[in-house]
Amino acid sequence: MAWFRRRRGQAPRAGGADQPPAARVGQRPHGRWLGARELPPVAVPSETDRIIDRNVAPALLDAGRIVQIRARYEDLLSHRTDAPVHVGVGGRAAILLCLSAAQRPDLRGLDEQLTAEGAVLYVQAHRLDPYGMLRLVLALAPGLVFRTPLTLAHGDVQEFLTAAYAEEAVELHVSHQNRQRLPAFVCTASGLRGRVDTALDTLGGLHHPAGPVEQAVRVARLEAMFPGALDGVEDGSAVPLRVGHRGEDTVLVTAP
């Protein structure tokens, strides 16, 4: 399905000749609403979905019982290093990042630097006909820059965007392989709505890669187009992240 559908009954625009993947078992029948737009159907379940599946018996969900589960952000990283994870569990937009020793020997001084100077999140979109991809670039400090290609067919991406869009705030959870952790930072993200709207306008009328092969091909194209983390990044796509207050290392998930 090509995007985006509007709340006022506007029909979806036609996309490329390629047909989108078949519906997956357990996918959300429709995407989330972001402002006046309905995002694509979710082909890859979010961390929220997985937390509920692991902790709540189907019978309780079928009975409409409300269950609350507390999850730790560090458990959502799945031992990944030097690769930001974007989630929106519990309606909180959070970027999770575990640094390796190759990136930085430890976290000394990073707390003070982020508190004083903040960080920058670049929000960009790319047309790779007939598909579209988002590219988020997180700059924590000079030389500490990470790019993440994202597809709107992923539940975590939709939850991250809708939560960040609603609050114009993003949490940073930074840890290190040596088991060091920074306090969770809640950052204001002034101007994020406009950057996201511009990015989604760019992706209008496109499909969104859902399967591993579809995603891998588009990620490879983006890496070939932009070999460096900051290659192709435009100043107009920058969203400053200013540390507002300390956040929590756990999040509350409510089901259903």
mmCIF file of C-alpha atoms in Angstrom:
data_model
loop_
_atom_site.group_PDB
_atom_site.id
_atom_site.type_symbol
_atom_site.label_atom_id
_atom_site.label_comp_id
_atom_site.label_asym_id
_atom_site.label_seq_id
_atom_site.Cartn_x
_atom_site.Cartn_y
_atom_site.Cartn_z
ATOM 1 C CA MET A 1 0.000 0.000 0.000
ATOM 2 C CA ALA A 2 1.287 3.447 -0.836
ATOM 3 C CA TRP A 3 1.143 6.270 1.678
ATOM 4 C CA PHE A 4 -0.163 8.351 3.234
ATOM 5 C CA ARG A 5 -3.889 8.183 4.007
ATOM 6 C CA ARG A 6 -5.464 11.261 5.590
ATOM 7 C CA ARG A 7 -8.069 11.387 8.326
ATOM 8 C CA ARG A 8 -10.544 13.273 6.149
ATOM 9 C CA GLY A 9 -11.153 10.268 3.941
ATOM 10 C CA GLN A 10 -8.528 11.047 1.335
ATOM 11 C CA ALA A 11 -7.722 7.917 -0.669
ATOM 12 C CA PRO A 12 -4.153 6.618 -0.627
ATOM 13 C CA ARG A 13 -2.047 7.778 -3.548
ATOM 14 C CA ALA A 14 -0.905 5.239 -6.095
ATOM 15 C CA GLY A 15 2.597 3.875 -5.656
ATOM 16 C CA GLY A 16 5.103 2.130 -7.912
ATOM 17 C CA ALA A 17 4.461 -0.980 -9.959
ATOM 18 C CA ASP A 18 5.904 -3.307 -7.294
ATOM 19 C CA GLN A 19 3.307 -4.789 -5.027
ATOM 20 C CA PRO A 20 3.751 -4.553 -1.238
ATOM 21 C CA PRO A 21 4.431 -7.728 0.760
ATOM 22 C CA ALA A 22 1.551 -9.926 1.848
ATOM 23 C CA ALA A 23 0.098 -9.311 5.269
ATOM 24 C CA ARG A 24 2.041 -10.953 8.087
ATOM 25 C CA VAL A 25 0.519 -12.948 10.911
ATOM 26 C CA GLY A 26 -0.137 -10.732 13.933
ATOM 27 C CA GLN A 27 0.506 -7.437 12.177
ATOM 28 C CA ARG A 28 -1.447 -4.371 13.241
ATOM 29 C CA PRO A 29 -4.290 -4.072 10.649
ATOM 30 C CA HIS A 30 -3.561 -0.377 10.229
ATOM 31 C CA GLY A 31 -0.652 1.857 11.018
ATOM 32 C CA ARG A 32 -0.686 4.403 13.792
ATOM 33 C CA TRP A 33 -2.003 7.919 13.310
ATOM 34 C CA LEU A 34 0.628 10.622 13.338
ATOM 35 C CA GLY A 35 -1.117 13.955 13.246
ATOM 36 C CA ALA A 36 -3.473 13.750 10.272
ATOM 37 C CA ARG A 37 -1.651 10.844 8.631
ATOM 38 C CA GLU A 38 -2.160 7.123 8.967
ATOM 39 C CA LEU A 39 1.170 5.321 8.786
ATOM 40 C CA PRO A 40 1.616 2.028 6.896
ATOM 41 C CA PRO A 41 0.451 -1.309 8.300
ATOM 42 C CA VAL A 42 2.930 -2.712 10.808
ATOM 43 C CA ALA A 43 4.725 -5.729 9.340
ATOM 44 C CA VAL A 44 7.332 -6.085 12.126
ATOM 45 C CA PRO A 45 5.978 -6.162 15.720
ATOM 46 C CA SER A 46 7.225 -3.557 18.166
ATOM 47 C CA GLU A 47 8.963 -4.105 21.498
ATOM 48 C CA THR A 48 5.632 -3.228 23.102
ATOM 49 C CA ASP A 49 3.991 -6.140 21.284
ATOM 50 C CA ARG A 50 6.809 -8.499 22.249
ATOM 51 C CA ILE A 51 6.733 -7.473 25.918
ATOM 52 C CA ILE A 52 2.991 -8.136 26.046
ATOM 53 C CA ASP A 53 3.360 -11.476 24.237
ATOM 54 C CA ARG A 54 6.053 -12.604 26.703
ATOM 55 C CA ASN A 55 4.264 -11.518 29.863
ATOM 56 C CA VAL A 56 0.518 -11.688 29.361
ATOM 57 C CA ALA A 57 -1.511 -14.853 28.864
ATOM 58 C CA PRO A 58 -3.699 -14.722 25.724
ATOM 59 C CA ALA A 59 -6.740 -15.544 27.851
ATOM 60 C CA LEU A 60 -6.295 -12.323 29.824
ATOM 61 C CA LEU A 61 -6.066 -10.296 26.624
ATOM 62 C CA ASP A 62 -9.116 -12.038 25.178
ATOM 63 C CA ALA A 63 -11.022 -11.216 28.358
ATOM 64 C CA GLY A 64 -10.067 -7.556 28.073
ATOM 65 C CA ARG A 65 -8.150 -7.603 31.364
ATOM 66 C CA ILE A 66 -5.825 -4.629 31.845
ATOM 67 C CA VAL A 67 -2.329 -5.788 32.792
ATOM 68 C CA GLN A 68 0.677 -3.591 33.537
ATOM 69 C CA ILE A 69 4.262 -4.755 32.991
ATOM 70 C CA ARG A 70 7.399 -2.860 33.969
ATOM 71 C CA ALA A 71 10.300 -3.331 31.546
ATOM 72 C CA ARG A 72 13.937 -2.217 31.699
ATOM 73 C CA TYR A 73 15.353 -0.266 28.782
ATOM 74 C CA GLU A 74 18.679 -2.067 29.022
ATOM 75 C CA ASP A 75 16.909 -5.342 28.245
ATOM 76 C CA LEU A 76 15.573 -3.895 24.981
ATOM 77 C CA LEU A 77 19.063 -3.387 23.517
ATOM 78 C CA SER A 78 19.642 -7.130 23.032
ATOM 79 C CA HIS A 79 23.428 -6.724 23.441
ATOM 80 C CA ARG A 80 23.731 -4.430 20.406
ATOM 81 C CA THR A 81 26.615 -1.978 20.419
ATOM 82 C CA ASP A 82 27.214 1.225 18.441
ATOM 83 C CA ALA A 83 23.761 0.971 16.866
ATOM 84 C CA PRO A 84 20.958 3.178 18.250
ATOM 85 C CA VAL A 85 17.636 1.487 18.935
ATOM 86 C CA HIS A 86 14.542 3.682 18.592
ATOM 87 C CA VAL A 87 11.495 2.683 20.622
ATOM 88 C CA GLY A 88 8.260 4.242 21.830
ATOM 89 C CA VAL A 89 7.280 1.808 24.570
ATOM 90 C CA GLY A 90 4.715 3.241 26.967
ATOM 91 C CA GLY A 91 4.314 6.340 24.806
ATOM 92 C CA ARG A 92 7.889 7.472 25.592
ATOM 93 C CA ALA A 93 10.167 8.122 22.615
ATOM 94 C CA ALA A 94 13.587 6.775 23.557
ATOM 95 C CA ILE A 95 16.906 6.228 21.805
ATOM 96 C CA LEU A 96 18.916 3.399 23.368
ATOM 97 C CA LEU A 97 22.640 3.139 22.681
ATOM 98 C CA CYS A 98 25.417 0.964 24.078
ATOM 99 C CA LEU A 99 28.892 2.191 23.127
ATOM 100 C CA SER A 100 31.765 -0.175 22.467
ATOM 101 C CA ALA A 101 35.365 0.394 23.524
ATOM 102 C CA ALA A 102 36.175 1.011 19.860
ATOM 103 C CA GLN A 103 33.980 4.116 19.954
ATOM 104 C CA ARG A 104 34.972 5.376 23.379
ATOM 105 C CA PRO A 105 37.047 3.785 26.192
ATOM 106 C CA ASP A 106 34.502 4.835 28.822
ATOM 107 C CA LEU A 107 31.726 7.342 29.478
ATOM 108 C CA ARG A 108 33.727 9.820 31.556
ATOM 109 C CA GLY A 109 32.830 13.392 30.654
ATOM 110 C CA LEU A 110 29.941 12.488 28.346
ATOM 111 C CA ASP A 111 27.354 13.176 31.058
ATOM 112 C CA GLU A 112 28.630 16.725 31.552
ATOM 113 C CA GLN A 113 28.946 17.342 27.827
ATOM 114 C CA LEU A 114 25.393 16.253 27.043
ATOM 115 C CA THR A 115 24.017 18.263 29.959
ATOM 116 C CA ALA A 116 25.854 21.396 28.801
ATOM 117 C CA GLU A 117 25.617 21.091 25.015
ATOM 118 C CA GLY A 118 22.886 18.560 24.285
ATOM 119 C CA ALA A 119 22.864 16.426 21.161
ATOM 120 C CA VAL A 120 21.456 16.662 17.637
ATOM 121 C CA LEU A 121 19.056 14.331 15.842
ATOM 122 C CA TYR A 122 18.861 14.691 12.057
ATOM 123 C CA VAL A 123 15.611 13.482 10.490
ATOM 124 C CA GLN A 124 15.834 12.709 6.786
ATOM 125 C CA ALA A 125 13.893 10.681 4.244
ATOM 126 C CA HIS A 126 15.033 9.136 0.982
ATOM 127 C CA ARG A 127 13.130 7.967 -2.072
ATOM 128 C CA LEU A 128 14.456 4.630 -3.331
ATOM 129 C CA ASP A 129 11.642 3.946 -5.808
ATOM 130 C CA PRO A 130 9.297 2.263 -5.309
ATOM 131 C CA TYR A 131 10.290 2.308 -1.633
ATOM 132 C CA GLY A 132 11.092 4.980 0.910
ATOM 133 C CA MET A 133 13.365 4.925 3.952
ATOM 134 C CA LEU A 134 13.944 7.209 6.884
ATOM 135 C CA ARG A 135 17.491 7.951 8.027
ATOM 136 C CA LEU A 136 18.009 9.242 11.563
ATOM 137 C CA VAL A 137 21.483 10.503 12.465
ATOM 138 C CA LEU A 138 22.310 10.974 16.142
ATOM 139 C CA ALA A 139 25.279 13.222 16.964
ATOM 140 C CA LEU A 140 26.201 12.974 20.645
ATOM 141 C CA ALA A 141 29.626 14.623 20.450
ATOM 142 C CA PRO A 142 32.373 15.288 17.884
ATOM 143 C CA GLY A 143 33.303 11.927 16.413
ATOM 144 C CA LEU A 144 30.388 10.216 18.136
ATOM 145 C CA VAL A 145 27.825 10.105 15.343
ATOM 146 C CA PHE A 146 25.490 7.242 14.467
ATOM 147 C CA ARG A 147 23.189 6.803 11.474
ATOM 148 C CA THR A 148 20.191 4.506 11.494
ATOM 149 C CA PRO A 149 18.143 3.613 8.403
ATOM 150 C CA LEU A 150 14.539 2.924 9.375
ATOM 151 C CA THR A 151 11.416 1.636 7.654
ATOM 152 C CA LEU A 152 7.923 2.794 8.539
ATOM 153 C CA ALA A 153 6.762 -0.832 8.312
ATOM 154 C CA HIS A 154 8.438 -1.448 11.694
ATOM 155 C CA GLY A 155 6.285 -1.119 14.817
ATOM 156 C CA ASP A 156 9.094 0.396 16.904
ATOM 157 C CA VAL A 157 9.657 3.126 14.318
ATOM 158 C CA GLN A 158 5.990 4.064 14.317
ATOM 159 C CA GLU A 159 5.816 4.090 18.130
ATOM 160 C CA PHE A 160 8.992 6.177 18.365
ATOM 161 C CA LEU A 161 7.769 8.727 15.817
ATOM 162 C CA THR A 162 4.264 9.088 17.240
ATOM 163 C CA ALA A 163 5.555 9.512 20.808
ATOM 164 C CA ALA A 164 8.287 11.982 19.791
ATOM 165 C CA TYR A 165 5.841 13.875 17.569
ATOM 166 C CA ALA A 166 3.228 14.183 20.325
ATOM 167 C CA GLU A 167 5.588 15.472 23.012
ATOM 168 C CA GLU A 168 8.475 16.933 20.984
ATOM 169 C CA ALA A 169 10.710 15.150 23.456
ATOM 170 C CA VAL A 170 13.187 12.282 23.137
ATOM 171 C CA GLU A 171 14.894 10.285 25.876
ATOM 172 C CA LEU A 172 18.556 9.264 25.631
ATOM 173 C CA HIS A 173 19.675 6.063 27.356
ATOM 174 C CA VAL A 174 23.431 5.640 26.878
ATOM 175 C CA SER A 175 25.504 2.787 28.282
ATOM 176 C CA HIS A 176 28.890 1.188 27.634
ATOM 177 C CA GLN A 177 30.208 -2.318 27.113
ATOM 178 C CA ASN A 178 32.192 -1.934 30.345
ATOM 179 C CA ARG A 179 28.837 -1.808 32.208
ATOM 180 C CA GLN A 180 28.938 1.949 32.775
ATOM 181 C CA ARG A 181 25.640 3.784 32.346
ATOM 182 C CA LEU A 182 24.726 7.437 32.077
ATOM 183 C CA PRO A 183 21.607 8.738 33.788
ATOM 184 C CA ALA A 184 18.592 8.650 31.496
ATOM 185 C CA PHE A 185 18.172 12.066 29.885
ATOM 186 C CA VAL A 186 14.811 13.510 28.851
ATOM 187 C CA CYS A 187 15.532 15.972 26.047
ATOM 188 C CA THR A 188 13.308 18.602 24.520
ATOM 189 C CA ALA A 189 13.211 18.309 20.737
ATOM 190 C CA SER A 190 11.913 21.664 19.553
ATOM 191 C CA GLY A 191 11.029 21.632 15.867
ATOM 192 C CA LEU A 192 10.793 17.860 15.597
ATOM 193 C CA ARG A 193 7.199 17.893 14.322
ATOM 194 C CA GLY A 194 8.148 20.009 11.344
ATOM 195 C CA ARG A 195 11.138 17.789 10.505
ATOM 196 C CA VAL A 196 9.011 14.653 10.685
ATOM 197 C CA ASP A 197 6.258 16.210 8.558
ATOM 198 C CA THR A 198 8.826 17.160 5.906
ATOM 199 C CA ALA A 199 10.285 13.655 5.920
ATOM 200 C CA LEU A 200 6.883 11.997 5.574
ATOM 201 C CA ASP A 201 5.954 14.370 2.743
ATOM 202 C CA THR A 202 9.066 13.128 0.938
ATOM 203 C CA LEU A 203 7.916 9.524 1.362
ATOM 204 C CA GLY A 204 4.394 10.171 0.074
ATOM 205 C CA GLY A 205 3.231 7.680 -2.550
ATOM 206 C CA LEU A 206 5.937 5.112 -1.763
ATOM 207 C CA HIS A 207 5.951 1.612 -0.293
ATOM 208 C CA HIS A 208 7.966 0.716 2.802
ATOM 209 C CA PRO A 209 10.320 -2.293 2.923
ATOM 210 C CA ALA A 210 9.027 -4.877 5.374
ATOM 211 C CA GLY A 211 10.890 -8.140 4.780
ATOM 212 C CA PRO A 212 14.604 -8.670 5.579
ATOM 213 C CA VAL A 213 15.628 -8.804 1.914
ATOM 214 C CA GLU A 214 13.680 -5.675 1.004
ATOM 215 C CA GLN A 215 15.236 -3.820 3.900
ATOM 216 C CA ALA A 216 18.779 -5.085 3.286
ATOM 217 C CA VAL A 217 18.727 -3.949 -0.342
ATOM 218 C CA ARG A 218 17.577 -0.432 0.554
ATOM 219 C CA VAL A 219 20.005 -0.138 3.470
ATOM 220 C CA ALA A 220 22.847 -1.130 1.139
ATOM 221 C CA ARG A 221 21.750 1.551 -1.326
ATOM 222 C CA LEU A 222 21.722 4.196 1.390
ATOM 223 C CA GLU A 223 25.186 3.154 2.580
ATOM 224 C CA ALA A 224 26.493 3.379 -0.973
ATOM 225 C CA MET A 225 24.949 6.824 -1.406
ATOM 226 C CA PHE A 226 26.191 8.089 1.974
ATOM 227 C CA PRO A 227 29.346 6.230 3.094
ATOM 228 C CA GLY A 228 30.003 8.539 6.057
ATOM 229 C CA ALA A 229 27.654 9.024 8.988
ATOM 230 C CA LEU A 230 27.223 12.738 8.216
ATOM 231 C CA ASP A 231 27.322 12.454 4.423
ATOM 232 C CA GLY A 232 24.245 14.018 2.859
ATOM 233 C CA VAL A 233 23.021 15.426 6.165
ATOM 234 C CA GLU A 234 21.411 18.830 5.738
ATOM 235 C CA ASP A 235 21.319 21.516 8.418
ATOM 236 C CA GLY A 236 17.606 21.978 7.757
ATOM 237 C CA SER A 237 16.927 18.449 9.030
ATOM 238 C CA ALA A 238 18.549 19.039 12.431
ATOM 239 C CA VAL A 239 16.573 18.754 15.653
ATOM 240 C CA PRO A 240 18.506 19.948 18.730
ATOM 241 C CA LEU A 241 18.079 17.724 21.770
ATOM 242 C CA ARG A 242 18.388 19.774 24.957
ATOM 243 C CA VAL A 243 18.614 17.956 28.273
ATOM 244 C CA GLY A 244 15.614 18.902 30.389
ATOM 245 C CA HIS A 245 15.614 16.514 33.329
ATOM 246 C CA ARG A 246 16.614 13.009 34.350
ATOM 247 C CA GLY A 247 14.406 10.167 33.225
ATOM 248 C CA GLU A 248 13.655 6.641 34.409
ATOM 249 C CA ASP A 249 15.485 3.478 33.374
ATOM 250 C CA THR A 250 12.258 1.484 33.315
ATOM 251 C CA VAL A 251 9.008 1.900 31.422
ATOM 252 C CA LEU A 252 5.463 0.811 32.195
ATOM 253 C CA VAL A 253 3.619 -1.154 29.515
ATOM 254 C CA THR A 254 -0.146 -1.421 29.704
ATOM 255 C CA ALA A 255 -1.982 -4.259 27.937
ATOM 256 C CA PRO A 256 -4.217 -4.543 26.069
#
